[in-house]
Coordinates of C-alpha atoms in Angstrom, one line a residue:
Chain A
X1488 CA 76.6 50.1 83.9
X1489 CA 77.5 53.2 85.7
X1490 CA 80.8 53.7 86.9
X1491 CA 82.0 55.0 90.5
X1492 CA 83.6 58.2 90.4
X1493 CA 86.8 57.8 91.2
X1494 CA 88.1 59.2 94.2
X1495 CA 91.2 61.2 92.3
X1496 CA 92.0 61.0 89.4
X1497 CA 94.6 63.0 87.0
X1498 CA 93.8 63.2 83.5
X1499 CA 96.0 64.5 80.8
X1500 CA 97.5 67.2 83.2
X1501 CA 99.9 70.1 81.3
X1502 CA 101.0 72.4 84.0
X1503 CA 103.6 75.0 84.2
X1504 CA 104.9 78.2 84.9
X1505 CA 105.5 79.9 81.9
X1506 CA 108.6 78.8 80.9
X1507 CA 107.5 75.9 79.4
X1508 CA 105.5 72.8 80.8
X1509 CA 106.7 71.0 83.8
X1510 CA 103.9 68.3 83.6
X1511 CA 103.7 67.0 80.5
X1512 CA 100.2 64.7 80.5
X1513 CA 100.0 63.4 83.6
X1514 CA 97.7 60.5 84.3
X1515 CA 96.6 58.7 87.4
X1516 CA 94.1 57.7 90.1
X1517 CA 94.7 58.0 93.6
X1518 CA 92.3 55.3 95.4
X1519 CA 90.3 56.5 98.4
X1520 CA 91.5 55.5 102.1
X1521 CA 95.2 54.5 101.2
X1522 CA 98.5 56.5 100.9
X1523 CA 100.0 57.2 97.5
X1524 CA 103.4 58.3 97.4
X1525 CA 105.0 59.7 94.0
X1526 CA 108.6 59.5 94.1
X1527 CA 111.4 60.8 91.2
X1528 CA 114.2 62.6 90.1
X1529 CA 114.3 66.6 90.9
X1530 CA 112.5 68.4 87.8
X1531 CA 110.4 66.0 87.3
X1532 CA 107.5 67.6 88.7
X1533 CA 106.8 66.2 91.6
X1534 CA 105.7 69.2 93.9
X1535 CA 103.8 70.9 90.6
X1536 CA 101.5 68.4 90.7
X1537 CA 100.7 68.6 93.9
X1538 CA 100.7 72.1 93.7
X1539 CA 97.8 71.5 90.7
X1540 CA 96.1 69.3 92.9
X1541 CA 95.7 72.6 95.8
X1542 CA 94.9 75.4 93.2
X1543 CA 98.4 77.1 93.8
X1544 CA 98.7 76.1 89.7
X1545 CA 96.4 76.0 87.2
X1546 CA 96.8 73.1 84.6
X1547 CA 97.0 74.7 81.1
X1548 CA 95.2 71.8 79.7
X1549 CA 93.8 68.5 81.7
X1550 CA 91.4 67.6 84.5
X1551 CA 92.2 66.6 87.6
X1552 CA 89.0 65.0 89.1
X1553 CA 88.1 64.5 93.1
X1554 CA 84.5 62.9 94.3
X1555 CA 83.2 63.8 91.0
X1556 CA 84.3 67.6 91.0
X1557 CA 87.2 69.1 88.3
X1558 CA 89.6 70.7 90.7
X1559 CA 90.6 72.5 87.6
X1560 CA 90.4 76.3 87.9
X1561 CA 89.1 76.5 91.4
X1562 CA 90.2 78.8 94.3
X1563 CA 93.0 77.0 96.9
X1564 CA 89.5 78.1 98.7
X1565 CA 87.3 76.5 96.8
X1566 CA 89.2 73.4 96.8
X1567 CA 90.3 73.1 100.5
X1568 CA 86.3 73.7 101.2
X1569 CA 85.9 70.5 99.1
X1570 CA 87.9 68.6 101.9
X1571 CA 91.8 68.9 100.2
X1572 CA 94.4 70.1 102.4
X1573 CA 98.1 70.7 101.4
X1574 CA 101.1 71.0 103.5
X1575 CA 103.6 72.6 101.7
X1576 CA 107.5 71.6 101.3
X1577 CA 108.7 74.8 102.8
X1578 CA 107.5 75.3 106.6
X1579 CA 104.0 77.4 106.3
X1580 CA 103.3 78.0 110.1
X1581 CA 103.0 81.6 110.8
X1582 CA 106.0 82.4 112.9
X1583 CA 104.9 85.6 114.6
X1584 CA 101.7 84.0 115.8
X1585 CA 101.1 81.3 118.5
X1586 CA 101.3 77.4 118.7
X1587 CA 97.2 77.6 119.3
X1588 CA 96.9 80.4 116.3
X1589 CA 98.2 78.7 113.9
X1590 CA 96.8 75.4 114.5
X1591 CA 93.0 77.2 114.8
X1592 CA 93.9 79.1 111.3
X1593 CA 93.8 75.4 110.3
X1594 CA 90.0 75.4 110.9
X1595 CA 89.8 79.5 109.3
X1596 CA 86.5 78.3 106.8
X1597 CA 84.8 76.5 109.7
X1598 CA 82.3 79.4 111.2
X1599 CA 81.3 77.3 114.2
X1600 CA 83.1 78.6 117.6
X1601 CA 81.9 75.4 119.2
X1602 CA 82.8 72.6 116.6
X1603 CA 86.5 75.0 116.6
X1604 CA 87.0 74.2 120.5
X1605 CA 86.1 69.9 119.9
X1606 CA 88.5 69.8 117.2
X1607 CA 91.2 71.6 119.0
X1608 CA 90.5 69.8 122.1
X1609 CA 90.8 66.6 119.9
X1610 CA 94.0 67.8 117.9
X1611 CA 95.6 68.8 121.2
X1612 CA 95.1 65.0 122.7
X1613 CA 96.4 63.3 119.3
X1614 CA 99.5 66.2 119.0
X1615 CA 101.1 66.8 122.3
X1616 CA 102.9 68.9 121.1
X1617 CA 100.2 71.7 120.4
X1618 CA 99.0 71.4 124.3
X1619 CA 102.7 71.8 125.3
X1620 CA 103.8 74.7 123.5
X1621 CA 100.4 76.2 122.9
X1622 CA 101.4 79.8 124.0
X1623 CA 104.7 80.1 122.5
X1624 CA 105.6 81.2 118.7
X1625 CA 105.5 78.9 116.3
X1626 CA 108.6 80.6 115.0
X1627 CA 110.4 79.3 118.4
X1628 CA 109.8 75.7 117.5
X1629 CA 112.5 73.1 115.6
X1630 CA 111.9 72.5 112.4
X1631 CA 110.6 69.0 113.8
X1632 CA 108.3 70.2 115.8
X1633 CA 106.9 72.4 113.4
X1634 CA 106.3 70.2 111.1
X1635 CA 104.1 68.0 113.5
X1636 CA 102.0 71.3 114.4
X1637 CA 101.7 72.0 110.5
X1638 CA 100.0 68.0 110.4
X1639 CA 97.8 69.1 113.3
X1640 CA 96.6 72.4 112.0
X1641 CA 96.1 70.0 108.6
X1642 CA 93.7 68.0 110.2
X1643 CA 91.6 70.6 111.5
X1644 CA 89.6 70.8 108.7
X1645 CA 88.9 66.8 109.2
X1646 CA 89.8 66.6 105.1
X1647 CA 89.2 63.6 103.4
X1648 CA 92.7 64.2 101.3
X1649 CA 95.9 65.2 102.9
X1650 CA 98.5 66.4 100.5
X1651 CA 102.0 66.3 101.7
X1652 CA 104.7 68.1 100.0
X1653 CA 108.2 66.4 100.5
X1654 CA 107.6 66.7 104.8
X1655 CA 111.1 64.8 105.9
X1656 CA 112.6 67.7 104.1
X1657 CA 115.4 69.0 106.9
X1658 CA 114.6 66.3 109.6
X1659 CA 117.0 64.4 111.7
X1660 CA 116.5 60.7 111.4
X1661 CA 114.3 60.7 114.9
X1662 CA 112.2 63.7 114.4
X1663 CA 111.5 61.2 111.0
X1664 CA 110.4 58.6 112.5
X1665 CA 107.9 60.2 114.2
X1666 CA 106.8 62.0 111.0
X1667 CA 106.3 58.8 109.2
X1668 CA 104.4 57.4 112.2
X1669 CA 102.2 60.8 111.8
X1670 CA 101.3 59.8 108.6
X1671 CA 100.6 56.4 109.6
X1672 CA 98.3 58.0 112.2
X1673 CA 96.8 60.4 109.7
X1674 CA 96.0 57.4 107.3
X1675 CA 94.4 54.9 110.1
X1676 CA 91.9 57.7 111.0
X1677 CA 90.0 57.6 107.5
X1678 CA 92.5 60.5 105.7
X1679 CA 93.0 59.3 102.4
X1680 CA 96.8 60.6 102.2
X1681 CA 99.0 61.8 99.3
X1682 CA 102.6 62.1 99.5
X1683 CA 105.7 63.3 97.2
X1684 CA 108.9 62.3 99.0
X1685 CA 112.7 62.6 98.4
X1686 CA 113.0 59.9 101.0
X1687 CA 111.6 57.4 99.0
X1688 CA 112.9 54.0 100.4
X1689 CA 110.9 54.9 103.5
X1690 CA 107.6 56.4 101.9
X1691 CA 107.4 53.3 99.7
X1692 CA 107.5 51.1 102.9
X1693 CA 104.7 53.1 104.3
X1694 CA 102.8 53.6 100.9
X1695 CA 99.7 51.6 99.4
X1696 CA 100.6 53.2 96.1
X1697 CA 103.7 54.5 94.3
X1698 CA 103.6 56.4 90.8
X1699 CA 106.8 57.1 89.3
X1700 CA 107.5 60.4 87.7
X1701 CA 110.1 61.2 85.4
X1702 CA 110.0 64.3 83.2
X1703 CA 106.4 65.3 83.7
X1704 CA 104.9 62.0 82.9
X1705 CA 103.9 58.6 84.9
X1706 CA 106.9 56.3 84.4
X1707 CA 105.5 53.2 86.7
X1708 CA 102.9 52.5 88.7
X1709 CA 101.5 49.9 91.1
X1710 CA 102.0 48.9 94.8
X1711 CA 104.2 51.0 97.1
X1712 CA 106.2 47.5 97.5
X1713 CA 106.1 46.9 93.9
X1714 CA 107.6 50.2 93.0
X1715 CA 110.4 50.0 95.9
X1716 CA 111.6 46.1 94.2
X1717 CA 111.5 46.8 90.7
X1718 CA 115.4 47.3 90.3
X1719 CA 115.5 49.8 87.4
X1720 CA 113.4 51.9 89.3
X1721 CA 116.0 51.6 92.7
X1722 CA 118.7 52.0 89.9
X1723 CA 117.6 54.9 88.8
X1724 CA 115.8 56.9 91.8
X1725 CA 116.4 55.3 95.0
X1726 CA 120.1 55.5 94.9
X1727 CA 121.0 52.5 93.7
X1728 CA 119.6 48.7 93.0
X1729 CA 117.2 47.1 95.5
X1730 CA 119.4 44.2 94.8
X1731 CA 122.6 45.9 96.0
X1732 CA 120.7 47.1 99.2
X1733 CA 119.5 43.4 99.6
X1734 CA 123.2 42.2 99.5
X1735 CA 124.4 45.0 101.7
X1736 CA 122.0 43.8 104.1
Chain B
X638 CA 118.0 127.0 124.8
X639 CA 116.3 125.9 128.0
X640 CA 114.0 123.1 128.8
X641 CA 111.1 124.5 127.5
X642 CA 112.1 125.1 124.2
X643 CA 113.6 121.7 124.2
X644 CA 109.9 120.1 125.8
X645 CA 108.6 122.0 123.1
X646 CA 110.3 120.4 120.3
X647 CA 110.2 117.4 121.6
X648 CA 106.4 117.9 122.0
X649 CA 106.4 119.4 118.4
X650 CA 108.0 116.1 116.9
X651 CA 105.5 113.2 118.9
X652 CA 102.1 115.3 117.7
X653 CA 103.4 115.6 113.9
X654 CA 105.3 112.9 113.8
X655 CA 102.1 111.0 115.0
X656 CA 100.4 112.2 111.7
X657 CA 103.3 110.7 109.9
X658 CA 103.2 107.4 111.9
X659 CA 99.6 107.0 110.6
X660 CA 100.7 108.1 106.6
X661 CA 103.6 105.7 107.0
X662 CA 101.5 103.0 108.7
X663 CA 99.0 102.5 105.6
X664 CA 102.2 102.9 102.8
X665 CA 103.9 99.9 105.0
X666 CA 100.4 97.9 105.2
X667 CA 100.1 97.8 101.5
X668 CA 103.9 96.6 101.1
X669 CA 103.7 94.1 104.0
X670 CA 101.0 92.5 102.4
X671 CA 101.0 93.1 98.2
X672 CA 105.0 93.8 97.9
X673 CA 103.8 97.3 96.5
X674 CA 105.5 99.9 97.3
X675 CA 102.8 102.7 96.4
X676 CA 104.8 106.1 95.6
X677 CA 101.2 107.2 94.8
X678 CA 100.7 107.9 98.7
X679 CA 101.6 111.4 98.6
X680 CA 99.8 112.5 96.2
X681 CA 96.9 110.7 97.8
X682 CA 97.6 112.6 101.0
X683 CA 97.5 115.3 99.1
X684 CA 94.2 114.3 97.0
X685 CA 92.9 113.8 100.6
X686 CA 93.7 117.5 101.6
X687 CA 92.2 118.7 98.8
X688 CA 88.8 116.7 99.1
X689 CA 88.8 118.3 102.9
X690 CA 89.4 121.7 101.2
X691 CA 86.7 121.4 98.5
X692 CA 84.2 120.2 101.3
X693 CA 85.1 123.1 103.3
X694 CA 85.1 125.9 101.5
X695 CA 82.2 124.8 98.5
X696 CA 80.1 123.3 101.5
X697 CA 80.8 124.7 104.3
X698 CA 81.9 121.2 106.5
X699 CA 83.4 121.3 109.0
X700 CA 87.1 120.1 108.3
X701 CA 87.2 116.8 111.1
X702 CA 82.7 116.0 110.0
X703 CA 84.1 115.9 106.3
X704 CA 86.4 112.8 107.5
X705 CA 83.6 110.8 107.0
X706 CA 82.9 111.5 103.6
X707 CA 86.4 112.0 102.6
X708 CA 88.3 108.8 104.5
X709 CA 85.4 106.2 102.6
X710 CA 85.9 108.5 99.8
X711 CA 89.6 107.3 99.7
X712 CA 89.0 103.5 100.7
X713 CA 87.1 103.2 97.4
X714 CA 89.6 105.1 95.4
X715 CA 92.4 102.9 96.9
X716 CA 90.0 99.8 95.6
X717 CA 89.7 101.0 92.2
X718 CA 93.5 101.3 91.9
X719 CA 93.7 98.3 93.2
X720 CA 91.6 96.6 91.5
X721 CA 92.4 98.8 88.0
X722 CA 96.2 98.5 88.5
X723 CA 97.6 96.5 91.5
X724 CA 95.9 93.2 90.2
X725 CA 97.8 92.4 87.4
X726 CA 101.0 93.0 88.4
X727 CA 102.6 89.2 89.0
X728 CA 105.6 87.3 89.0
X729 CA 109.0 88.0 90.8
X730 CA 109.2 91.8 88.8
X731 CA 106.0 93.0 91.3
X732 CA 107.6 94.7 93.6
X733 CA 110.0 96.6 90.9
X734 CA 106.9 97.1 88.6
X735 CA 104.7 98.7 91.3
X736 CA 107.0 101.7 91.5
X737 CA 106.5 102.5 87.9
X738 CA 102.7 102.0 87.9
X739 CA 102.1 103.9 91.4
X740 CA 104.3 106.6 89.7
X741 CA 101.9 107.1 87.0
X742 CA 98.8 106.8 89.1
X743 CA 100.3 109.4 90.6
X744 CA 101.2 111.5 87.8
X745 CA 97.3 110.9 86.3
X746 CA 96.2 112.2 90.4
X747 CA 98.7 115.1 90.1
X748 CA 98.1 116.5 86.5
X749 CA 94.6 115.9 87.5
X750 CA 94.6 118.0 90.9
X751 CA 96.5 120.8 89.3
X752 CA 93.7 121.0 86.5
X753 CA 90.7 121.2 88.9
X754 CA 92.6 123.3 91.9
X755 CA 95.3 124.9 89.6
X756 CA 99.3 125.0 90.9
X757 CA 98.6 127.9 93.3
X758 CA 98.8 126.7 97.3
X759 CA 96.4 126.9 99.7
X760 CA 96.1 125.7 103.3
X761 CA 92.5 124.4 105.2
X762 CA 91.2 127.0 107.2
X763 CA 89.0 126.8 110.3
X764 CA 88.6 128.5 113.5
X765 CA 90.3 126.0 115.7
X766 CA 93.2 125.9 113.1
X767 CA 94.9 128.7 114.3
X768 CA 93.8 128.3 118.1
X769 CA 96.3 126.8 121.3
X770 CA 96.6 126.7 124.7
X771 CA 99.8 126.4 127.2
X772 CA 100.5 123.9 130.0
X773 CA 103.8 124.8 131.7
X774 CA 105.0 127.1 128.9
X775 CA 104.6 124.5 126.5
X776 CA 102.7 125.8 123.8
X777 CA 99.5 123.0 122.5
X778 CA 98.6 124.4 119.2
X779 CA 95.2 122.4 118.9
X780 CA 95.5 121.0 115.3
X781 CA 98.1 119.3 116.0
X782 CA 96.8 117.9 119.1
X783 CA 93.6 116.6 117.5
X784 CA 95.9 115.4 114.8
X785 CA 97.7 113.4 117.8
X786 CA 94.4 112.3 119.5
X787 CA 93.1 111.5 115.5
X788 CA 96.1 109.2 114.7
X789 CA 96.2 107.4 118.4
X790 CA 92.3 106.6 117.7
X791 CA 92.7 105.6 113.8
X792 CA 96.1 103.7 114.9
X793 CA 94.3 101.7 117.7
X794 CA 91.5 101.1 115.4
X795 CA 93.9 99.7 113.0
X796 CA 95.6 97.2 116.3
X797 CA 92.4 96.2 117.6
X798 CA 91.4 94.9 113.4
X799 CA 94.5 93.2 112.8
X800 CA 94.9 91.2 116.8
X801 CA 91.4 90.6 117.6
X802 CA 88.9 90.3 114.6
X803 CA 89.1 87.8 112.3
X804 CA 90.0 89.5 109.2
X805 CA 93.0 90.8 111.1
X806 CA 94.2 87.3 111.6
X807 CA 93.8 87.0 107.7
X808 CA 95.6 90.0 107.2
X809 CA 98.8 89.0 109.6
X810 CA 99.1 85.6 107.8
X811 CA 98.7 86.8 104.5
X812 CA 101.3 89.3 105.8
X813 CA 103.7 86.8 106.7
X814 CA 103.4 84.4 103.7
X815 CA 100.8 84.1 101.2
X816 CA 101.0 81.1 99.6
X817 CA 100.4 79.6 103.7
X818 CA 97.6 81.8 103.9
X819 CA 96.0 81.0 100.9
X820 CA 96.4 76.8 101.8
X821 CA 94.5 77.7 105.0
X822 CA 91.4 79.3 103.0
X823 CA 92.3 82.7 103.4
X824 CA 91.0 84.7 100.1
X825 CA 94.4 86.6 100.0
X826 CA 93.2 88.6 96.9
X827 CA 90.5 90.2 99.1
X828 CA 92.5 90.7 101.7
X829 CA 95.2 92.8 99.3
X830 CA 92.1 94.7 98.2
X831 CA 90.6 95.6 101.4
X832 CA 94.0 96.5 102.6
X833 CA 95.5 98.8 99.9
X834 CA 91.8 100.5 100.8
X835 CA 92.7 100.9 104.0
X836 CA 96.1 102.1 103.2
X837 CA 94.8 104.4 101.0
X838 CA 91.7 105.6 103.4
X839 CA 94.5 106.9 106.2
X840 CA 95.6 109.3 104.2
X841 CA 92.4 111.4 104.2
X842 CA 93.1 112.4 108.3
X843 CA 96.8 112.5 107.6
X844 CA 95.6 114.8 104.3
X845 CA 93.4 116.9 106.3
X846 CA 96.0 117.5 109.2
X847 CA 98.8 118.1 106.7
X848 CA 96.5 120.4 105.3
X849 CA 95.7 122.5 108.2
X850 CA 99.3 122.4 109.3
X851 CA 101.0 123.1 105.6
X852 CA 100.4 125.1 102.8
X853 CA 100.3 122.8 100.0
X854 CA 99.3 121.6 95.8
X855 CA 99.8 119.1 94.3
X856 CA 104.0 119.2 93.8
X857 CA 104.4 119.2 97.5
X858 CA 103.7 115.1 97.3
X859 CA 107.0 114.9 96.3
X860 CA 108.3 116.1 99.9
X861 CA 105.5 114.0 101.5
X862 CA 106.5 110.6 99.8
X863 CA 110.3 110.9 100.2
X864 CA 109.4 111.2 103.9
X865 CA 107.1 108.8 104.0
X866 CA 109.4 105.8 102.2
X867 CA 112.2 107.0 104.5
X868 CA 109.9 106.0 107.6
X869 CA 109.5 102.9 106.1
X870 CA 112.6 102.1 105.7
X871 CA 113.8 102.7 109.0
X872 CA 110.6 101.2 110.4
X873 CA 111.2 97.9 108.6
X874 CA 109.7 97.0 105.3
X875 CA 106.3 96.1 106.2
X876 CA 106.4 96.3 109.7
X877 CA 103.5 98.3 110.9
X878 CA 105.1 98.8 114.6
X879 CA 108.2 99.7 113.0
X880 CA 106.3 102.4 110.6
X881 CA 104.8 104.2 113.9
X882 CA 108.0 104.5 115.9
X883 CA 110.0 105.6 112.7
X884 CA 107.3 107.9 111.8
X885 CA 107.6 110.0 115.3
X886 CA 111.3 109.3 115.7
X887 CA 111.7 111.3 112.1
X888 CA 110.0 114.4 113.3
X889 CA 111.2 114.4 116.9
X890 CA 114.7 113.8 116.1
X891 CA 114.7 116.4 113.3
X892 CA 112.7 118.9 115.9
X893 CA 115.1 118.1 119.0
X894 CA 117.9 118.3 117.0
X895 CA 116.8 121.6 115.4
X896 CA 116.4 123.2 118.6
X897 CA 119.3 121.8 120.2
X898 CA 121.9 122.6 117.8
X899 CA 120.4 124.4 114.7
X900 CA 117.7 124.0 112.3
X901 CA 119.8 123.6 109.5
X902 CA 121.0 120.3 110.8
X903 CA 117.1 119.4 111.7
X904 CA 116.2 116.9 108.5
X905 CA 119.6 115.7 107.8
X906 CA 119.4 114.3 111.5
X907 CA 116.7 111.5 110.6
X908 CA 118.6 110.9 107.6
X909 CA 121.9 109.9 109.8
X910 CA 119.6 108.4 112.2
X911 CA 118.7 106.5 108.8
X912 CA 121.6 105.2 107.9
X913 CA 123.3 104.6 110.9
X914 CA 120.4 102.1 111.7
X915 CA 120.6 100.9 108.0
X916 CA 124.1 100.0 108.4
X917 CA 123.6 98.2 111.6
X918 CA 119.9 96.4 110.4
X919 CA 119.8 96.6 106.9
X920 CA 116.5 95.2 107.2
X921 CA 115.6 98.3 109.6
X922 CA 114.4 98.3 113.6
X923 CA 111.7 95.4 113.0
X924 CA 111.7 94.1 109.5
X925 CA 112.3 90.8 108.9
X926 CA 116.0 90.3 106.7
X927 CA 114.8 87.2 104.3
X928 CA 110.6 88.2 104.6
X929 CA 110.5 88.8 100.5
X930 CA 113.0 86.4 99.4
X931 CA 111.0 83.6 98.8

């Protein structure tokens, strides 16, 4: 019986940056049309992976697969063209260039003026935001507000897999609200959505999924919800027991 | 002095300085967007000079016709040391690393030059070289205008690329922050390559206008280069607006002050301009404090 490719999926990843290995055999699927969210300690490798996942590092051994193609040794080019965006943990908008600019730059490998204009048209209705401050610098926005514009100019590619890189990083509990209910969005319009987060309590909450990762590996696995209860893991990575929360509460 | 003299100068400094603007412009485009600092570029001024004086004088073209041969000329040179060189340098020792290699590229260009053209100086010749006119009493010597009207043109080429064509937006991002650019599909390793080519190409005009303006061989680079990273410097690290003003502030302030005061205090001017500004913006007029920390 033939099996269905699976929609990601991390095999044996090593990756590094020449100091030594920071993943150490990472393993994995990410299923299609959810939101995975891998939380852990700092130096555990968190943002490398995701960093393997966008071509920004090469795995030194492993295969990282996505709708049937090894992401392995491709461009961030090449990969993005496959339909993987990744917003980074520090803020990537251009600062010297527009609202407008840098959301467009989010459509840079699409050729088509015309299909440019819908999406922007379409981006500007779901972001506010970008209609609002459209003119001015992105380097002029709070670190809020860029953030929301860096989820817009994500989406202009219309990606099947939106890679988010620790995006509560800096934000006031408001401005993270709104974030979360982004990703929410993001998710409910067919984007397929992976997440690291330091914030974990509140990932987990939103997340279909939750991987573990502790030293370069997979320590757990299983249902965002699952993840967030079992009590070693709150012990050890949420700042203290699910239990002790439950009593606090 | 009277106001002539000092028009004059002032004059003097804004058509040189212009050539120096557009020398400066292509060192700064290579830094803003590889973090190489290429102390190869005056010798490849001069490599340009030389390629104008070899067309000149073995084939008899014209000095500003053999621009178009020499200017592609240097854009693929610029690629091969790119491409030979730039490439592999990596990691946060890049910047550091590029002096070294640039320095022996252009040792390998200088010991080269001196073996074809030997050490002895020579300047480009042509009619118009030599020829000026006067509006006012100010004195037009019409090298150096043609070297002004030569860098506005190249300079304006280089504006209208980076703010309204598309590689220019790929440029300007991958000038900002290149791990962005490259997560928005931007092919930042062509875009260093094309730039250091482009970098490289300016300095066949600024060559041939030096050249018509200067005795020179290969040793004078040395001058050239110290000038040119001073420009830089003051202009901003990377900043191409910051590289233009710098590069006609340097020669106006050095040709006012000369003429005001005394030409012995002419260059060191710039260089208290230089610091003065250092000590106010270490980062110079327009560069960006924290832009290669990351």
């Amino acid at each position: 019986m033939a099996e269905t490719a699976p929609f990601l999926r991390f095999t044996n990843v090593v990756a590094g940056y020449g100091g030594g290995d920071v993943l150490k055999g990472v393993q994995f699927d990410v299923p299609q049309g959810g939101v995975t969210c891998i939380v852990g300690p700092n130096g555990s490798g968190k943002s490398t992976l995701l960093k393997t996942v966008s071509g920004l590092v090469k795995p030194r051994l492993g295969e990282i697969w996505f709708k049937g193609e090894n992401l392995v040794g491709q461009t961030p080019r090449q990969i993005l063209r496959l339909g993987v965006v990744q917003v980074p943990q520090h803020h990537s908008l251009f600062r010297e260039m527009t609202v407008d600019e840098n959301v467009e730059l989010g459509a840079f490998l699409v050729k088509d003026r015309k299909v440019i204009a819908e999406r922007m048209a379409a981006i500007r209705e779901m972001f506010p935001i970008v209609a609002e401050r459209a003119s001015d610098k992105a380097g002029s926005l709070s670190g809020g507000q860029q953030r929301l514009v860096e989820f817009a100019r994500c989406l202009m590619l219309e990606p099947d897999l939106v890679v988010l890189d620790e995006p509560s990083m800096g934000l006031d509990p408001k401005t993270l609200r709104s974030m979360f209910a982004t990703i929410k969005m993001m998710n409910s319009m067919g984007r397929t959505v992976l997440l690291v987060e330091q914030n974990a309590r509140q990932a987990l909450k939103l997340s279909h999924t939750g991987i573990v990762l502790e030293n370069g590996r997979v320590r757990l696995s299983g249902s965002g919800i699952d993840v967030l209860n079992n009590p070693e893991i709150g012990a050890l990575y949420l700042g203290g027991s699910i239990e002790e929360t439950k009593h606090a509460s | 002095m009277n106001a002539i003299a000092l028009l004059n100068a002032a004059k003097d400094g804004i058509l040189t300085g212009s050539v120096y603007a557009l020398m400066a412009t292509g060192l700064t485009l290579i830094f803003g967007v590889m973090d190489i600092i290429n102390v190869a570029q005056g010798i490849l001024v001069i490599l340009g000079a030389y390629l104008s004086y070899a067309l000149s004088v073995h084939l008899g073209i014209d000095l500003f016709v053999g621009l178009l041969i020499t200017i592609p000329t240097l854009f693929v040179v610029g690629v091969v040391i790119e491409r030979v060189f730039m490439a592999r340098l990596k990691g946060p020792e890049k910047t550091a690393m590029s002096i070294l290699v640039t320095y022996a590229v252009s040792l390998l260009i200088e010991g080269t030059l001196n073996t074809v053209f030997s050490v002895n100086v020579v300047q480009l010749q042509a009619s118009y070289v030599t020829r000026s006119f006067s509006i006012g009493g100010v004195h037009f010597g019409f090298i150096y205008v043609a070297g002004f009207v030569m860098a506005a043109v190249l300079l304006s080429a280089l504006y209208f690329m980076l703010y309204r064509t598309r590689f220019g937006v790929s440029v300007r991002a991958s000038l900002a922050d290149q791990t962005s650019a490259a997560l928005v599909g931007i092919d930042v390793r062509r875009v260093s390559t094309i730039c250091f080519g482009i970098g490289v190409a300016v300095t066949a005009a600024g060559g041939m206008i030096y050249g018509s303006t200067n005795a020179f061989n290969a040793s004078t680079s040395y001058d050239l280069i110290s000038r040119l990273l001073t420009i830089i410097v003051l202009g901003g690290m990377g900043s191409l607006g910051g590289a233009m003003l710098a590069g006609v502030s340097m020669v106006f302030i050095g040709d006012v002050v000369g003429t005001v005061w005394s030409p012995v205090w002419s260059t060191m001017s710039y260089f208290v301009v230089l610091v003065v500004v250092l000590l106010v913006r270490p980062q110079g007029l327009f560069g960006k404090q924290s832009a290669r920390v990351a």
